[in-house]
Amino acid sequence: MIQRSLLSTSLHRCCRQQRHQQLIVSSKFSSSASDEPPEDSATIIQGPSLLTMTGVHRPSPSLFQLPGLRSLPFWTAPESSAQNRKHRVAFNDPLVTTAVEYVESNYESIRSEYFASVLGQGRETDLDSGKVLKPLEPDYDVSTKGGEHADDALHSGNWDWHSYVLNGSKNEKFKERCPKTAEVIDTLEKEGLLFGTPFGFCFFSTLHGNSSIQAHSGPMNLRLRMHLPLVVPPKKDSAQSSSRPTTGIRVADQVREWHEGKAVILDDSYVHEVWNDANSPRVLLLLDLWHPDVQMEERQKISTMFSYAKEKGWIGQAKKQ
């Protein structure tokens, strides 16, 4: 009786705290709206305690979690076994499969635009023709804080971004220089596949040799992340005796290598890390997709919720002081 009474009191106190600590975010937000949101809104409340550090790998987003979504560290089969599998994409999901096949079908064009726009390796050589353009400058600033990847301790070495979508906003200069790549991404957006929130990204990710991104988890489980490898360095001879490949990614307890032109789908709400122990860069096109289990109504409210939070200054980037 004593234990039951204590439990009842604890639950009552927890529910009362949650009611007082609700953060209601309007799903009909406008910049001129009152601070009082309408009844039709998404709601964030103080959640229950979570059991972590058990040795079992589960999604552990740092900001937002939508219950009930299917989860796997990787949604694409490893290339070593892909040919022996009837379905390459987990659950044979039609939306993810469509995205993978469409992006892979444009691999050659995307790769060519990377070499031309980022490395400046176009066909024109006459500097007086006006057709030789200056390579795109990286747009990822490690001196920025408040962003999803802005942690000085997270990176070792050099990691360059050339972004088309950065925190949900598009870069028109990228579109001018990489029109085919931009067209591929815009088509995914029109089909409702591209993750359209302030936490959406699409960029050429260049991880230089002898560089790494330490273990971390993404902010939410609402998206799946695609890697389309464009340049994968050759393996070092020493890698054969090592416990991990020369260049690779670990998600939860699974380790994968990249293969040029073969897309990898991962759930970055699991703890993951990336490394390039080679002497040359590893390059891929990274882009975010909606998790296929998030319904259209939920997507609309989630997008509005994050737009509201960004407008209020609760999320976003700010320069370090």
Coordinates of C-alpha atoms in Angstrom, one line a residue:
M1 CA 0.0 0.0 0.0
I2 CA 2.9 2.4 0.8
Q3 CA 4.6 1.7 -2.5
R4 CA 1.4 2.2 -4.4
S5 CA 0.7 5.4 -2.6
L6 CA 4.2 6.8 -3.3
L7 CA 3.9 5.8 -7.0
S8 CA 0.5 7.5 -7.3
T9 CA 1.8 10.7 -5.7
S10 CA 4.9 10.6 -8.0
L11 CA 2.8 10.2 -11.1
H12 CA 0.4 13.0 -10.1
R13 CA 3.3 15.3 -9.5
C14 CA 4.9 14.4 -12.9
C15 CA 1.6 15.0 -14.7
R16 CA 1.1 18.3 -13.0
Q17 CA 4.7 19.4 -13.9
Q18 CA 4.1 18.4 -17.5
R19 CA 0.9 20.5 -17.7
H20 CA 2.7 23.6 -16.4
Q21 CA 5.8 23.1 -18.6
Q22 CA 4.0 22.6 -21.9
L23 CA 5.4 24.5 -24.8
I24 CA 2.7 25.0 -27.4
V25 CA 3.9 25.9 -30.9
S26 CA 1.4 27.1 -33.5
S27 CA 0.8 25.1 -36.6
K28 CA -0.7 28.3 -38.2
F29 CA 2.3 30.5 -37.5
S30 CA 2.9 33.9 -39.1
S31 CA 5.4 36.5 -38.1
S32 CA 2.7 38.9 -36.9
A33 CA 0.9 36.2 -34.8
S34 CA 0.3 36.6 -31.2
D35 CA 2.5 34.8 -28.7
E36 CA -0.7 32.9 -27.8
P37 CA -0.9 30.0 -30.3
P38 CA -4.2 28.6 -31.6
E39 CA -5.7 25.4 -30.4
D40 CA -4.7 23.6 -33.5
S41 CA -1.0 23.2 -32.7
A42 CA 1.9 20.9 -32.2
T43 CA 2.8 20.4 -28.5
I44 CA 6.2 19.7 -26.9
I45 CA 6.1 18.6 -23.3
Q46 CA 8.7 17.6 -20.8
G47 CA 9.1 13.9 -21.5
P48 CA 9.6 10.9 -19.3
S49 CA 12.9 9.7 -18.0
L50 CA 14.8 7.6 -20.6
L51 CA 16.9 4.5 -20.1
T52 CA 20.3 5.0 -21.8
M53 CA 23.8 3.6 -21.7
T54 CA 22.6 0.0 -21.6
G55 CA 24.9 -1.3 -24.3
V56 CA 22.0 -1.7 -26.7
H57 CA 22.0 0.7 -29.7
R58 CA 18.8 2.6 -30.1
P59 CA 17.9 6.0 -31.7
S60 CA 18.9 8.8 -29.3
P61 CA 18.1 12.2 -31.0
S62 CA 19.3 15.2 -29.1
L63 CA 16.3 17.4 -29.7
F64 CA 13.1 15.8 -30.9
Q65 CA 11.7 12.3 -31.2
L66 CA 8.4 11.2 -32.8
P67 CA 7.3 7.9 -31.3
G68 CA 6.4 4.9 -33.5
L69 CA 8.7 5.3 -36.4
R70 CA 10.5 2.3 -37.8
S71 CA 14.2 2.5 -37.1
L72 CA 17.4 0.8 -38.3
P73 CA 21.0 2.1 -38.3
F74 CA 21.2 1.6 -42.1
W75 CA 18.3 1.4 -44.6
T76 CA 20.4 0.1 -47.4
A77 CA 22.1 -3.3 -47.6
P78 CA 25.9 -3.4 -47.6
E79 CA 27.3 -3.7 -51.1
S80 CA 29.0 -7.0 -50.2
S81 CA 25.6 -8.6 -49.8
A82 CA 23.4 -6.4 -52.0
Q83 CA 23.6 -8.7 -55.0
N84 CA 22.3 -11.6 -53.0
R85 CA 19.3 -9.8 -51.6
K86 CA 15.9 -9.5 -53.2
H87 CA 15.4 -6.0 -51.9
R88 CA 18.3 -3.5 -51.3
V89 CA 16.3 -1.1 -49.2
A90 CA 14.9 -1.9 -45.8
F91 CA 11.3 -3.0 -45.7
N92 CA 11.3 -2.6 -49.5
D93 CA 10.0 0.9 -48.7
P94 CA 8.8 2.4 -52.0
L95 CA 9.6 6.1 -51.1
V96 CA 13.1 5.4 -50.0
T97 CA 13.7 3.1 -53.0
T98 CA 12.5 5.8 -55.4
A99 CA 14.8 8.3 -53.9
V100 CA 17.8 6.0 -54.0
E101 CA 17.2 4.9 -57.6
Y102 CA 16.6 8.4 -58.8
V103 CA 19.7 9.9 -57.2
E104 CA 21.9 7.0 -58.3
S105 CA 20.7 7.4 -61.9
N106 CA 22.2 10.9 -61.9
Y107 CA 25.5 10.0 -60.3
E108 CA 27.7 10.8 -63.3
S109 CA 26.2 14.2 -63.8
I110 CA 26.4 15.1 -60.1
R111 CA 30.0 13.9 -59.9
S112 CA 31.0 15.9 -63.0
E113 CA 29.4 19.1 -61.5
Y114 CA 31.4 18.6 -58.3
F115 CA 34.7 18.4 -60.2
A116 CA 33.8 21.4 -62.3
S117 CA 32.3 23.7 -59.7
V118 CA 34.3 22.7 -56.6
L119 CA 37.6 21.7 -58.0
G120 CA 37.5 23.9 -61.1
Q121 CA 38.2 21.0 -63.4
G122 CA 36.1 22.2 -66.3
R123 CA 36.8 21.7 -70.0
E124 CA 37.4 25.4 -70.7
T125 CA 41.1 26.5 -70.3
D126 CA 41.1 30.0 -71.9
L127 CA 41.1 32.4 -69.0
D128 CA 40.1 35.3 -71.3
S129 CA 36.9 33.5 -72.5
G130 CA 35.0 34.3 -69.4
K131 CA 33.9 30.7 -69.2
V132 CA 36.5 29.7 -66.6
L133 CA 34.8 30.3 -63.3
K134 CA 36.3 30.5 -59.8
P135 CA 35.6 27.4 -57.8
L136 CA 32.9 27.5 -55.2
E137 CA 34.0 28.5 -51.7
P138 CA 33.2 26.2 -48.8
D139 CA 30.3 27.5 -46.8
Y140 CA 30.6 25.6 -43.5
D141 CA 32.0 27.8 -40.8
V142 CA 33.3 26.0 -37.7
S143 CA 33.3 29.4 -35.9
T144 CA 29.5 29.3 -35.9
K145 CA 27.6 28.0 -32.8
G146 CA 24.1 27.0 -32.4
G147 CA 24.0 24.8 -35.5
E148 CA 23.6 21.1 -35.6
H149 CA 27.3 20.4 -36.4
A150 CA 28.9 23.3 -34.6
D151 CA 30.9 21.6 -32.0
D152 CA 34.7 22.3 -32.0
A153 CA 35.3 18.9 -30.4
L154 CA 33.3 17.1 -33.1
H155 CA 35.8 17.5 -35.9
S156 CA 39.4 16.5 -36.4
G157 CA 41.2 17.6 -39.5
N158 CA 39.4 19.3 -42.4
W159 CA 35.8 18.9 -43.5
D160 CA 34.4 21.2 -46.3
W161 CA 30.8 21.8 -47.2
H162 CA 29.5 23.2 -50.5
S163 CA 25.8 23.5 -49.8
Y164 CA 22.7 23.7 -51.9
V165 CA 20.4 23.4 -48.8
L166 CA 21.8 24.7 -45.5
N167 CA 19.5 24.7 -42.5
G168 CA 16.5 24.5 -44.9
S169 CA 17.6 27.5 -47.0
K170 CA 18.7 27.1 -50.6
N171 CA 21.9 28.6 -52.1
E172 CA 21.2 30.1 -55.5
K173 CA 24.9 30.4 -56.4
F174 CA 25.1 26.6 -56.0
K175 CA 22.2 26.2 -58.3
E176 CA 23.8 28.4 -61.0
R177 CA 27.1 26.3 -60.9
C178 CA 25.5 22.9 -60.4
P179 CA 22.2 23.0 -62.2
K180 CA 21.7 19.3 -62.7
T181 CA 22.5 18.5 -59.0
A182 CA 20.0 21.2 -58.0
E183 CA 17.4 19.8 -60.4
V184 CA 17.7 16.4 -58.8
I185 CA 17.2 17.9 -55.3
D186 CA 14.3 20.1 -56.5
T187 CA 12.6 17.1 -58.0
L188 CA 12.9 15.2 -54.7
E189 CA 11.3 18.2 -53.0
K190 CA 8.4 18.3 -55.5
E191 CA 7.8 14.7 -54.9
G192 CA 7.6 15.3 -51.1
L193 CA 10.7 13.4 -50.3
L194 CA 13.2 16.1 -49.4
F195 CA 13.3 17.0 -45.6
G196 CA 11.9 20.5 -45.6
T197 CA 12.7 22.0 -42.2
P198 CA 15.4 24.3 -40.7
F199 CA 17.2 21.0 -40.0
G200 CA 17.3 20.0 -43.7
F201 CA 20.7 19.8 -45.5
C202 CA 22.1 19.0 -49.0
F203 CA 25.7 19.6 -49.7
F204 CA 28.9 18.2 -51.2
S205 CA 30.7 16.8 -48.2
T206 CA 34.5 16.7 -48.6
L207 CA 36.3 15.0 -45.7
H208 CA 39.9 15.5 -46.3
G209 CA 42.6 12.9 -45.6
N210 CA 43.4 12.0 -42.0
S211 CA 40.3 13.7 -40.8
S212 CA 37.3 12.4 -38.7
I213 CA 33.9 13.3 -37.3
Q214 CA 33.5 12.0 -33.8
A215 CA 30.6 9.9 -32.5
H216 CA 27.4 12.0 -32.1
S217 CA 23.7 11.7 -32.8
G218 CA 21.4 13.9 -34.9
P219 CA 18.8 16.1 -33.4
M220 CA 15.7 14.1 -34.4
N221 CA 14.4 10.9 -35.9
L222 CA 12.2 12.6 -38.5
R223 CA 14.7 12.3 -41.3
L224 CA 16.8 9.7 -43.1
R225 CA 20.2 10.8 -44.5
M226 CA 21.4 9.8 -47.9
H227 CA 25.1 9.6 -48.9
L228 CA 25.9 9.4 -52.6
P229 CA 29.7 8.7 -52.7
L230 CA 31.4 10.6 -55.5
V231 CA 35.1 10.0 -54.6
V232 CA 36.3 7.2 -52.3
P233 CA 40.0 7.0 -51.6
P234 CA 41.8 3.7 -52.2
K235 CA 42.4 1.4 -49.2
K236 CA 45.6 1.5 -47.3
D237 CA 47.5 -1.8 -47.1
S238 CA 47.5 -1.5 -43.4
A239 CA 43.7 -1.4 -43.3
Q240 CA 43.6 -5.2 -44.0
S241 CA 45.0 -5.8 -40.5
S242 CA 43.0 -3.0 -38.9
S243 CA 39.7 -3.4 -37.1
R244 CA 38.1 -0.7 -39.3
P245 CA 38.3 0.2 -43.0
T246 CA 40.6 3.1 -44.2
T247 CA 37.5 5.3 -44.9
G248 CA 34.2 4.5 -43.4
I249 CA 31.2 5.2 -41.2
R250 CA 29.8 3.6 -38.1
V251 CA 26.1 3.9 -37.2
A252 CA 25.2 2.2 -33.9
D253 CA 27.3 -1.0 -34.0
Q254 CA 27.4 -1.4 -37.7
V255 CA 30.4 -0.3 -39.9
R256 CA 30.2 0.4 -43.6
E257 CA 32.4 1.5 -46.4
W258 CA 31.4 3.7 -49.3
H259 CA 31.3 2.6 -52.9
E260 CA 31.3 5.3 -55.6
G261 CA 27.8 5.7 -57.2
K262 CA 26.1 3.5 -54.6
A263 CA 23.8 5.4 -52.2
V264 CA 23.8 4.7 -48.5
I265 CA 20.7 5.5 -46.4
L266 CA 21.2 5.9 -42.6
D267 CA 19.3 7.0 -39.6
D268 CA 21.5 9.7 -38.0
S269 CA 19.5 9.7 -34.8
Y270 CA 21.6 6.7 -33.8
V271 CA 25.1 7.5 -32.5
H272 CA 27.4 7.6 -35.6
E273 CA 31.0 8.6 -36.5
V274 CA 32.9 9.0 -39.7
W275 CA 36.6 8.8 -40.6
N276 CA 39.0 9.1 -43.5
D277 CA 42.4 7.7 -42.6
A278 CA 43.6 7.9 -46.3
N279 CA 45.8 10.7 -47.6
S280 CA 43.3 12.0 -50.1
P281 CA 39.7 13.4 -49.8
R282 CA 36.5 11.4 -49.5
V283 CA 33.6 13.2 -51.3
L284 CA 29.9 12.5 -51.2
L285 CA 26.6 14.3 -51.9
L286 CA 24.7 14.4 -48.6
L287 CA 21.0 15.0 -48.5
D288 CA 18.1 14.6 -46.0
L289 CA 14.8 12.8 -46.7
W290 CA 11.6 12.7 -44.7
H291 CA 11.3 9.5 -42.8
P292 CA 8.7 7.6 -44.8
D293 CA 6.5 6.9 -41.7
V294 CA 6.0 10.7 -41.0
Q295 CA 2.5 11.4 -42.4
M296 CA 1.7 14.5 -44.5
E297 CA -0.3 16.2 -41.7
E298 CA 2.5 15.6 -39.3
R299 CA 5.1 17.0 -41.8
Q300 CA 3.1 20.2 -42.1
K301 CA 2.8 20.7 -38.4
I302 CA 6.4 19.8 -37.7
S303 CA 7.6 22.2 -40.4
T304 CA 5.5 25.0 -39.0
M305 CA 6.7 24.2 -35.5
F306 CA 10.3 24.5 -36.4
S307 CA 9.7 27.6 -38.5
Y308 CA 8.0 29.2 -35.5
A309 CA 11.0 28.2 -33.2
K310 CA 13.5 29.6 -35.8
E311 CA 11.5 32.9 -36.0
K312 CA 11.6 33.1 -32.2
G313 CA 15.3 32.6 -32.2
W314 CA 15.1 29.3 -30.2
I315 CA 16.9 27.4 -32.9
G316 CA 19.4 28.5 -35.5
Q317 CA 23.0 29.7 -35.8
A318 CA 24.9 32.6 -34.2
K319 CA 28.5 33.6 -34.4
K320 CA 30.7 32.8 -31.5
Q321 CA 31.6 35.8 -29.4

